[in-house]
Coordinates of C-alpha atoms in Angstrom, one line a residue:
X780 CA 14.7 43.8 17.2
X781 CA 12.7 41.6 14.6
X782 CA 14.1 40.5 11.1
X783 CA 12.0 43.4 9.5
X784 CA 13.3 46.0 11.8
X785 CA 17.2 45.0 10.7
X786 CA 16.2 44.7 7.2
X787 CA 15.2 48.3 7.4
X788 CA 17.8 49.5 9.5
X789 CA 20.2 48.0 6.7
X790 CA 18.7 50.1 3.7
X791 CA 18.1 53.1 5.8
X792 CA 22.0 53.1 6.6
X793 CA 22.6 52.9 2.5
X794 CA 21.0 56.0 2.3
X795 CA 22.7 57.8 4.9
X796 CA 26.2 56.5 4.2
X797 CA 25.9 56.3 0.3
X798 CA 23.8 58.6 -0.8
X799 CA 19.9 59.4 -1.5
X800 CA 20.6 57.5 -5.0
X801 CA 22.2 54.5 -3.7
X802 CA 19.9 51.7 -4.2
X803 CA 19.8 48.8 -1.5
X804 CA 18.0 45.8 -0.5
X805 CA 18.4 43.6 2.1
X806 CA 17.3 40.6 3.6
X807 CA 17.8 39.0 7.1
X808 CA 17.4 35.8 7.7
X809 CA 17.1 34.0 11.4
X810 CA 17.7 30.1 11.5
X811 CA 17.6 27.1 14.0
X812 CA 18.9 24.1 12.8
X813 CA 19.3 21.0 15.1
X814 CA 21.0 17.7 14.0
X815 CA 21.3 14.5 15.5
X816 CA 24.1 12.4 13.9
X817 CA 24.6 8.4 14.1
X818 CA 26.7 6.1 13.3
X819 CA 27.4 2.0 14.1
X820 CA 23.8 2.2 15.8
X821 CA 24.3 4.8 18.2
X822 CA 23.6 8.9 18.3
X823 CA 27.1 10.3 18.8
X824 CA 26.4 14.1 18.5
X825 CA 23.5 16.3 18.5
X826 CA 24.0 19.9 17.9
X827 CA 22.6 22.9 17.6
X828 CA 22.9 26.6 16.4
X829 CA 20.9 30.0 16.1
X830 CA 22.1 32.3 13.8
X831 CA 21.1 35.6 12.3
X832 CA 22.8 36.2 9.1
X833 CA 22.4 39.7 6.4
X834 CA 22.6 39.6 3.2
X835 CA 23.1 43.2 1.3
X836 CA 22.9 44.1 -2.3
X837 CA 23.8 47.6 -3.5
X838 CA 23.5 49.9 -6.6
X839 CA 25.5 52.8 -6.6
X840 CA 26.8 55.0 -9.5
X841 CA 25.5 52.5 -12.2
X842 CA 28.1 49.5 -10.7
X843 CA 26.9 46.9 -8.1
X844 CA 28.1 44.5 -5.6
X845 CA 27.0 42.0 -2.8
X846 CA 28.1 41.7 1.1
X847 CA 27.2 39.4 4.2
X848 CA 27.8 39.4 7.5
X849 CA 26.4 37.7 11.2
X850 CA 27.2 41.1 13.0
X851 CA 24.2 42.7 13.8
X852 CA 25.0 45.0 16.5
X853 CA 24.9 48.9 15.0
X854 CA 28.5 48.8 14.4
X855 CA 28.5 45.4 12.9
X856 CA 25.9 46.7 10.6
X857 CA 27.5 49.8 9.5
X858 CA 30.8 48.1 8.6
X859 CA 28.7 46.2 6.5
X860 CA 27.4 48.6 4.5
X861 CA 30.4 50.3 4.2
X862 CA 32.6 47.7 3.0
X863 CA 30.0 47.1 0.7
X864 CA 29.5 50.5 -0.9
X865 CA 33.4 50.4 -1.0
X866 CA 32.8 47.1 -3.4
X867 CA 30.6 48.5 -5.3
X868 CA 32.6 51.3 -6.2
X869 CA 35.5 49.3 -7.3
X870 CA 33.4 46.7 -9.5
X871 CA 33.0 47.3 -13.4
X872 CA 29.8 49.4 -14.5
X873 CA 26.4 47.0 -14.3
X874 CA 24.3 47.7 -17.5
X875 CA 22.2 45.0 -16.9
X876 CA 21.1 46.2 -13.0
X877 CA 17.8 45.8 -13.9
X878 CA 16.2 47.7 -10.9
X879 CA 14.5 47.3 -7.7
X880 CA 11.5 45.0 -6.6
X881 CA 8.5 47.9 -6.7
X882 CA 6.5 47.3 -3.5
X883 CA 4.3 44.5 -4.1
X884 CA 1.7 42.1 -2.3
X885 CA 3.6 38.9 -0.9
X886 CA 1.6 35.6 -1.6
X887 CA -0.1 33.7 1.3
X888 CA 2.6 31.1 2.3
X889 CA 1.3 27.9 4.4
X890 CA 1.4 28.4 7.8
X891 CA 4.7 26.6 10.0
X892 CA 4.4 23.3 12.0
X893 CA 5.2 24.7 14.8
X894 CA 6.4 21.7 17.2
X895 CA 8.8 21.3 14.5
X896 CA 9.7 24.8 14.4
X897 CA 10.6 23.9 18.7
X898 CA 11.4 20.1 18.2
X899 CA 13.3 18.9 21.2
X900 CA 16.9 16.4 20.7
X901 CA 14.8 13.9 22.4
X902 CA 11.8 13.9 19.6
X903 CA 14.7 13.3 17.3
X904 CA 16.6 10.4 19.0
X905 CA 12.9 9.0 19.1
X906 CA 13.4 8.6 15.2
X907 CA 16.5 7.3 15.0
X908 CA 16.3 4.7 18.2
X909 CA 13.2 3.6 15.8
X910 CA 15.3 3.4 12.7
X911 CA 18.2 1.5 14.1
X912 CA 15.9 -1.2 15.8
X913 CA 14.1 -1.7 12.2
X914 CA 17.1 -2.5 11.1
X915 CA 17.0 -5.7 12.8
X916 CA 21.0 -5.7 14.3
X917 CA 22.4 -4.1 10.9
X918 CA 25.0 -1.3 11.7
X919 CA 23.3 1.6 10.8
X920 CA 24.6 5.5 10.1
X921 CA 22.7 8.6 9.3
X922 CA 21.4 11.8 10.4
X923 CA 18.1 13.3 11.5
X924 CA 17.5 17.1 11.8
X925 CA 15.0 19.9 11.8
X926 CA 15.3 23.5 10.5
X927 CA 13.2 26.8 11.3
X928 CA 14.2 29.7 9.5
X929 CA 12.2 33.3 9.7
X930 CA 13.4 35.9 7.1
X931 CA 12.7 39.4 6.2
X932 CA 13.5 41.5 3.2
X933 CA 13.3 45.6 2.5
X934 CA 15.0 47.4 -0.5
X935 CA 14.9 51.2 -0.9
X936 CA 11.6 51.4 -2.9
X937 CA 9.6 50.3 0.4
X938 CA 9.2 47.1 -0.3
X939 CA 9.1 44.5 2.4
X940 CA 8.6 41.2 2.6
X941 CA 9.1 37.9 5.6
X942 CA 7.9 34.6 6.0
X943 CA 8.8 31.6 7.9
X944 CA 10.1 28.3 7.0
X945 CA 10.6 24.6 8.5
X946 CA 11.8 21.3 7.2
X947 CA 12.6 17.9 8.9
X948 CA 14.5 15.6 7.4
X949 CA 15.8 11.3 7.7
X950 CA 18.7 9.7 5.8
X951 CA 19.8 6.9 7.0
X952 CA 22.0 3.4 5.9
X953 CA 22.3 0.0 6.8
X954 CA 25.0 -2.1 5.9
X955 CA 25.4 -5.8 5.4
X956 CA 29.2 -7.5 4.8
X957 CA 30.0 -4.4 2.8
X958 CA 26.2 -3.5 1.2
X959 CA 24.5 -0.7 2.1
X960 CA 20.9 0.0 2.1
X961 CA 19.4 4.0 2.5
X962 CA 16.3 5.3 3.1
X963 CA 15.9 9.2 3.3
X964 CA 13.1 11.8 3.7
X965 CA 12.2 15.2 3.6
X966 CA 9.2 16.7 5.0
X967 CA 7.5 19.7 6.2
X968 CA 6.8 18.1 9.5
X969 CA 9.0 15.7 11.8
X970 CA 5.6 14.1 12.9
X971 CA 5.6 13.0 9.3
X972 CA 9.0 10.8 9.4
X973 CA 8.8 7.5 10.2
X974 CA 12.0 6.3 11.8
X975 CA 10.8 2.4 11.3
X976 CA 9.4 3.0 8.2
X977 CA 12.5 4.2 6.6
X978 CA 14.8 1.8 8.9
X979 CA 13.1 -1.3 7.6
X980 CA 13.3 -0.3 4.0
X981 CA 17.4 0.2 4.5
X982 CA 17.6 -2.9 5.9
X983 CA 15.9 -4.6 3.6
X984 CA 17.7 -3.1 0.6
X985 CA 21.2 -4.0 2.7
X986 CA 19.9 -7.6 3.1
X987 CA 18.7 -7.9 -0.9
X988 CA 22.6 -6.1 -2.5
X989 CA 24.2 -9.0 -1.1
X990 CA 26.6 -10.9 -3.4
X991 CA 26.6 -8.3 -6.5
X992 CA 27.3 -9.6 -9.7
X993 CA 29.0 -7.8 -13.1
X994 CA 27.1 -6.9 -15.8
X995 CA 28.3 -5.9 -19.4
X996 CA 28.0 -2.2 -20.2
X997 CA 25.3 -1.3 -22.6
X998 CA 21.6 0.3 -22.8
X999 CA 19.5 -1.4 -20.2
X1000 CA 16.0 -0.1 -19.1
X1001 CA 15.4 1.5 -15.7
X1002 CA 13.4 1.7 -12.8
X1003 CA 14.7 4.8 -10.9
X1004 CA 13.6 5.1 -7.3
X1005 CA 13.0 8.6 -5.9
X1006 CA 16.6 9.2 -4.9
X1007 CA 17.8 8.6 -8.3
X1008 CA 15.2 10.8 -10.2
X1009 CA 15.9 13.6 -7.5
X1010 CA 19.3 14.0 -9.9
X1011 CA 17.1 14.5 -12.7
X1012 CA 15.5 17.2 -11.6
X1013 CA 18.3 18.9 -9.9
X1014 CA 20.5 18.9 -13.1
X1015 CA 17.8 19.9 -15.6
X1016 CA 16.6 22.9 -13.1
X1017 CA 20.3 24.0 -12.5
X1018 CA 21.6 23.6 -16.2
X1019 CA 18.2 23.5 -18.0
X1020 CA 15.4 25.6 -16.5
X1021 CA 17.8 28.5 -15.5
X1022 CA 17.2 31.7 -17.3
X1023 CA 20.4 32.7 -17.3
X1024 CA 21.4 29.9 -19.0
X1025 CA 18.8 30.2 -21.3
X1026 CA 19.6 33.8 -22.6
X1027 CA 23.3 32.6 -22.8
X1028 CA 22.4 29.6 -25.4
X1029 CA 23.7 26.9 -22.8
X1030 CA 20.1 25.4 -22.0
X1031 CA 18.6 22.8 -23.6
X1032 CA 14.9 24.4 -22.6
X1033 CA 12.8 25.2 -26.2
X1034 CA 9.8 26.9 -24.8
X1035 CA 6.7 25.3 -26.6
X1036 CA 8.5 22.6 -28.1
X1037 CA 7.5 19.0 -27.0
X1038 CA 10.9 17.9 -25.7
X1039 CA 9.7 15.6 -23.3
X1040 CA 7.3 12.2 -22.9
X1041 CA 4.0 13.0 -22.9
X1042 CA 3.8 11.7 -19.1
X1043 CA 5.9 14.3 -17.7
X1044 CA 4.8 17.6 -16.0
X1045 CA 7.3 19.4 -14.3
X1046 CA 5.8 22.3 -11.9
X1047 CA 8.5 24.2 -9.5
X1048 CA 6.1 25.0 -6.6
X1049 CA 7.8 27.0 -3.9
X1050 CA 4.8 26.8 -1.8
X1051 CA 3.9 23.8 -2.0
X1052 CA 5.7 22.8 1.3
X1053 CA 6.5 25.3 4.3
X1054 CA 8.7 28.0 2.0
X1055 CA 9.4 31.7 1.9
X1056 CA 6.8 33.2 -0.2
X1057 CA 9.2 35.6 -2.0
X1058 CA 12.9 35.2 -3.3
X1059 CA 16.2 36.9 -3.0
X1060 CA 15.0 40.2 -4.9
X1061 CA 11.6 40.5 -3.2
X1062 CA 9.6 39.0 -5.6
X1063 CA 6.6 36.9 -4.9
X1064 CA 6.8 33.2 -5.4
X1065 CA 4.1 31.5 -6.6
X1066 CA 3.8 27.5 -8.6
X1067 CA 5.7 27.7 -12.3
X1068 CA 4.7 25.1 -14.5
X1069 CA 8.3 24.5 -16.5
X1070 CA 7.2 21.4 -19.1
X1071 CA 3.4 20.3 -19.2
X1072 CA 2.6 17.1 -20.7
X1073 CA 5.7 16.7 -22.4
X1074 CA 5.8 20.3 -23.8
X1075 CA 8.5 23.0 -22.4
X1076 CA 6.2 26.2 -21.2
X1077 CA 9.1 28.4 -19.5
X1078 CA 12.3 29.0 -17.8
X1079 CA 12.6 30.5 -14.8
X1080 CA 13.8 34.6 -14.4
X1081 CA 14.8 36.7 -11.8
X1082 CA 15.0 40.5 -12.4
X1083 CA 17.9 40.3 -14.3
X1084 CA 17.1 37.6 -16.8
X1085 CA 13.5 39.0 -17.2
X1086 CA 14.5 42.1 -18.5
X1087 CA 16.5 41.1 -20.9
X1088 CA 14.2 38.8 -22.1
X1089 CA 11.1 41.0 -21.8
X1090 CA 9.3 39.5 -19.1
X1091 CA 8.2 39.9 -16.0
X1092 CA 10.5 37.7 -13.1
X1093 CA 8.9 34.4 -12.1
X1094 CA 10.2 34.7 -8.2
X1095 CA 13.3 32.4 -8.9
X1096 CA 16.2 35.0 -8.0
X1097 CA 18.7 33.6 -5.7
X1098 CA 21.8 35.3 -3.8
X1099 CA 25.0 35.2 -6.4
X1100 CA 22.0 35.0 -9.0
X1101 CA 23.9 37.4 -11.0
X1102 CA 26.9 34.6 -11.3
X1103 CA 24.6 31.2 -10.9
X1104 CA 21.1 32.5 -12.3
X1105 CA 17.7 31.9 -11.5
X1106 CA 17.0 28.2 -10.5
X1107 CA 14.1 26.4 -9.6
X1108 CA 14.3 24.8 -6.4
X1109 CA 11.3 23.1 -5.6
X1110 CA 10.5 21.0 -8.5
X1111 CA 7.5 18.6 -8.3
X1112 CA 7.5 15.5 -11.3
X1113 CA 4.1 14.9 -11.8
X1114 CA 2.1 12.5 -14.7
X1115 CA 0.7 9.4 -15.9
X1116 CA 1.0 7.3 -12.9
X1117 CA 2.1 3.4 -13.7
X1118 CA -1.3 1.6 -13.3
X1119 CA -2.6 -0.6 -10.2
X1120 CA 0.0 -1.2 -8.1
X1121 CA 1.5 -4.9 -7.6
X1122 CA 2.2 -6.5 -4.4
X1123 CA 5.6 -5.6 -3.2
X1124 CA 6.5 -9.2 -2.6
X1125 CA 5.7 -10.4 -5.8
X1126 CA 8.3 -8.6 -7.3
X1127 CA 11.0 -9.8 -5.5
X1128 CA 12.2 -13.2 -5.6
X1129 CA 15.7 -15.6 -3.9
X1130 CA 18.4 -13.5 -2.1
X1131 CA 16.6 -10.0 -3.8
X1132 CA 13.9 -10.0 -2.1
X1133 CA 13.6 -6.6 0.2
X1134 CA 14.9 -4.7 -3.2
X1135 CA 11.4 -3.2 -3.8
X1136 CA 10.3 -1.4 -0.6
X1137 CA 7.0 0.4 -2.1
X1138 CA 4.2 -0.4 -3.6
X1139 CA 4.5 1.8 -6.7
X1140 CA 8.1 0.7 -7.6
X1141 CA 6.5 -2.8 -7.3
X1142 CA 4.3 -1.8 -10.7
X1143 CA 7.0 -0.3 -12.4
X1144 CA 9.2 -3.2 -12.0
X1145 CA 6.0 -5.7 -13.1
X1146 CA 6.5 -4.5 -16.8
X1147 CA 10.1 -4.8 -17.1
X1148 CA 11.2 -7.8 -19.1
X1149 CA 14.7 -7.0 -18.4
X1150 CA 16.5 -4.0 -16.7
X1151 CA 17.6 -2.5 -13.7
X1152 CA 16.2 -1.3 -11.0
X1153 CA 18.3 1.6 -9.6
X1154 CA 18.7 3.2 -6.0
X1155 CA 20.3 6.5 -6.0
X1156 CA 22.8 8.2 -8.5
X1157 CA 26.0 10.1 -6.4
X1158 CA 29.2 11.7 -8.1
X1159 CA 27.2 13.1 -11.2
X1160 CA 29.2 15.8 -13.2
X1161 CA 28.1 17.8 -16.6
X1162 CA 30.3 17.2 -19.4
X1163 CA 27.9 18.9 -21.9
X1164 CA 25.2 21.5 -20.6
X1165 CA 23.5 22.4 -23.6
X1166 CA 22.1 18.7 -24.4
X1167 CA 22.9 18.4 -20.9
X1168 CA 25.1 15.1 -20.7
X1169 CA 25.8 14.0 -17.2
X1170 CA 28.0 11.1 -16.5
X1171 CA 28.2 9.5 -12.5
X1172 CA 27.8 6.4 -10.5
X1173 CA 24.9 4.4 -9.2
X1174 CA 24.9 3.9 -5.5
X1175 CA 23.2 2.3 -2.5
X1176 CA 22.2 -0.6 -4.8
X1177 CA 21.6 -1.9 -8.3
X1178 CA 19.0 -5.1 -9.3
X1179 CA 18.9 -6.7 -12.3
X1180 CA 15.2 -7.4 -13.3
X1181 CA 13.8 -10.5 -15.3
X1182 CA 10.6 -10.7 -16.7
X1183 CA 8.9 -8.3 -14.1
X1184 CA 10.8 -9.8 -11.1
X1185 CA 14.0 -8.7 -9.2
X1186 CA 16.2 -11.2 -9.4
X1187 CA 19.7 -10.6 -8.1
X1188 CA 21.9 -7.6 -7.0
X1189 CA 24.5 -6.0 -9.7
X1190 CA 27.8 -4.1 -8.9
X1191 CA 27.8 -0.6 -9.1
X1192 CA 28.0 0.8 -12.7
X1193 CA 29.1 4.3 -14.2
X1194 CA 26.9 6.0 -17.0
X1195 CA 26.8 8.8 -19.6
X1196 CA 23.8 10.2 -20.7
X1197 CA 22.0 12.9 -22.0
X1198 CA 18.8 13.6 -19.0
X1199 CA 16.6 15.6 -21.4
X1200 CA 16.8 12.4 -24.1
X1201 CA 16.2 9.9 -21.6
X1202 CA 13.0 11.5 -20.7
X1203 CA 12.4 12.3 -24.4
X1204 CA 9.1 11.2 -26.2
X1205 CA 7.9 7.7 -26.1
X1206 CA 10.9 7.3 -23.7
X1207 CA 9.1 7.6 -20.1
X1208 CA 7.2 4.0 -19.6
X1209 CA 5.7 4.6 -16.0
X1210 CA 5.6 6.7 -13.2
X1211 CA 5.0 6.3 -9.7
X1212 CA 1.8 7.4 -8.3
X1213 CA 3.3 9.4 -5.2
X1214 CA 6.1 11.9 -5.2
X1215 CA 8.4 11.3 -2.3
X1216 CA 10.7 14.7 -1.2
X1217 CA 14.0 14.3 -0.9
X1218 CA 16.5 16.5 1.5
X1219 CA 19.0 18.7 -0.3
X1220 CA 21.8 20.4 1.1
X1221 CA 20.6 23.6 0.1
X1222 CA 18.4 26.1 2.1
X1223 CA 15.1 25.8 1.0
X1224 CA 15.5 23.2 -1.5
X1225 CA 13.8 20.2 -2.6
X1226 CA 12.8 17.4 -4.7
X1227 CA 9.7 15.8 -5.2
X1228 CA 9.8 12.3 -7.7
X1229 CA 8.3 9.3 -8.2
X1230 CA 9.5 6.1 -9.4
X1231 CA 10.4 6.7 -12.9
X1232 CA 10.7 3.7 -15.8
X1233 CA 12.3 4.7 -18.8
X1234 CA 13.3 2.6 -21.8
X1235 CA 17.0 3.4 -22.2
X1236 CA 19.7 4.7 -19.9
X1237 CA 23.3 4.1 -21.1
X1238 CA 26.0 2.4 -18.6
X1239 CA 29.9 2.9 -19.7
X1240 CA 31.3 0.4 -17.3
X1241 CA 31.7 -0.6 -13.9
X1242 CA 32.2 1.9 -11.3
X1243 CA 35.7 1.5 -10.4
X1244 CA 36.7 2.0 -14.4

């Protein structure tokens, strides 16, 4: 039985055990994943699992609830639905249940890469044999794996809906006496990693955070590689661009207000990669352009959130959407790209060379007369979301940068600071001309940044106060 025949199947048992007014919709989703895991140079465990999970929403006598379940035999399924109608009839009246999806035409989505739909474990040892010899006789520990995931959706209307999804995905480390370098990568295609590519750049970012040195605390300008501005965009999409959040005042989002540098664009573009083409509800996805040029253009809305602010959803529901909101998942940093590129070498110099592994890094790091160049941020945590102030840790290397050149490595350092102010006006000073994705734990997520220079970040302290 295919996804959309269970999907059906679901709804159609709603109406028979709930009633002709009980509203449903469900959706089914089937996924491979496949990981191969190492660690001191050397796969220790490759795994696999195919799954078929269901998720069902119901509406009955104005009150709603949610269920799940991996049973999908018929009595599996009918214990679902009951214990779900049993929910529903237990949780507080829903005046906000804003409806069903009406049936509706599902955009086009980009079609699958299919040999990494079927990758083999061997394809993926391939990639990490590759990155542990770059390394050049670092100890090295990461992950490689590959994800297929084909999902359906029907509700009571009629509406149906499926697509098909893949991802590949690289993170990887080397470490030197104690210093770790990481290079990671998502695509939509595992021809598209490059074990050696991304083995070479960890080592070389090992080999250059040798021998750290303590700074003072204090505003510093940045260079913020892909991994660190991928924490940008998830915290202002989760705290910032959520509709929810928006109707409930805890958003710092000002539709048509120009919040941002004029160099930033911000478009979530679900199908932009190989993604489902509609969301949790049944809506269509399609590209949402959140901040253009600096100005804020929208939030994003599910069903819920659009009614009550009297629009239409943008396709951004997601399951527990009612608790969490709508959130943009696929968020694309686009702008004013940093200017010719300098040679990667140049920007190095002395133990610190290897710090700068790319070309458009290299030209943000060429205008800095002094700041940091930073890896990754880990361990970040809101203490404000309205103005949206995050404090965290830096991690996987910090360089201090001296008239345009890298010249030593810098212990890890903790910061506070407000993420919509840092990329404020007249605060952005370059971006990178090529958006890197980054893997995300979540299904279906990712981020897409550049490099990123900005004039001001604020650093408390050292990591370990």
């Amino acid at each position: 039985m295919t996804e959309l025949d269970l999907a059906g199947q679901v709804v159609e048992l709603v109406r028979r055990l709930g009633g002709p007014a009980a509203q449903a919709e469900a959706v089914v989703t089937r996924a491979d994943l496949a990981l191969t895991r190492f660690a001191n140079s050397g796969i220790h465990q490759n795994v696999s699992e195919s799954t078929v999970g269901v998720r069902l929403r119901v509406h009955v006598d104005g009150r709603t609830a949610a269920g799940g379940g991996s049973v999908v035999t018929a009595d599996g399924l009918s214990a679902l639905v009951e214990r779900t109608l049993t929910a529903a009839r237990l949780c507080p009246p829903d005046p906000g249940w804003p409806g069903l999806a009406p049936p509706m035409p599902t955009p086009d989505a980009p079609p699958v890469d299919e040999a990494t739909a079927h990758a083999e474990p061997d394809q993926r040892a391939d990639r990490v044999g590759a990155f542990v010899a770059a390394a050049g006789g670092l100890s090295t520990a990461g992950y490689c794996r590959t994800a297929h995931r084909s999902s359906a959706f029907a509700n009571s209307t009629g509406h149906s809906a499926y697509g098909r999804s893949v991802e590949a995905a690289m993170d990887g480390i080397a470490r030197r006496d104690g210093a770790d370098g990481v290079a990671r990568r998502s695509a939509d295609r595992l021809a598209d990693l490059d074990g050696a590519e991304l083995g070479a750049q960890a080592a070389a970012k090992a080999q250059a955070a040798a021998d750290p040195v303590e700074l003072p605390p204090g505003h510093y300008e940045v260079v913020f590689e892909p991994a660190a501005v991928a924490d940008l965009l998830q915290n202002l999409s989760f705290y910032g661009f959520n509709g929810k959040r928006y109707a409930e005042r805890q958003s710092f989002a000002e539709p048509g207000a120009a919040q941002f540098d004029r160099a930033v664009t911000l478009v979530d573009d679900p199908l932009g990669g190989s993604g489902l083409p509609f969301d949790a509800e049944g809506t269509g996805r399609r590209a949402l352009t959140l901040v253009e040029a600096g100005t804020t253009r929208a939030v994003a809305h599910d069903r819920r959130t659009g009614v009550e602010a009297g629009v239409e959803s943008t396709g951004h529901a997601v399951a527990g959407g009612a608790t969490w909101g709508p959130m943009p998942r696929n968020l694309r940093l686009t702008g004013a790209a940093a200017g010719p590129a300098s040679a990667v070498g140049r920007s190095t110099t002395g133990a610190a060379a290897g710090a700068v592994v790319d070309a458009d890094t290299a030209a943000l790091v060429a205008g800095v007369r002094r700041g940091l160049l930073v890896t990754d941020l880990w361990y970040t945590r809101v203490l404000d979301p309205k103005s949206l102030v995050v404090t965290g840790l830096t991690r996987n290397g910090v360089w201090l940068i001296e008239d345009g050149t890298v010249v030593r490595a810098v212990r890890d350092l903790r910061f506070t600071e407000s993420y919509p102010r840092a990329l404020g006006p007249g605060a952005v000073l370059g971006l990178g001309a090529r958006a890197v994705r980054q893997p995300e734990r979540v299904d279906g997520a990712w981020w897409a940044a550049p490099s990123l220079r900005l004039a001001s970040w604020h650093f408390t302290g050292g990591a370990s106060g």
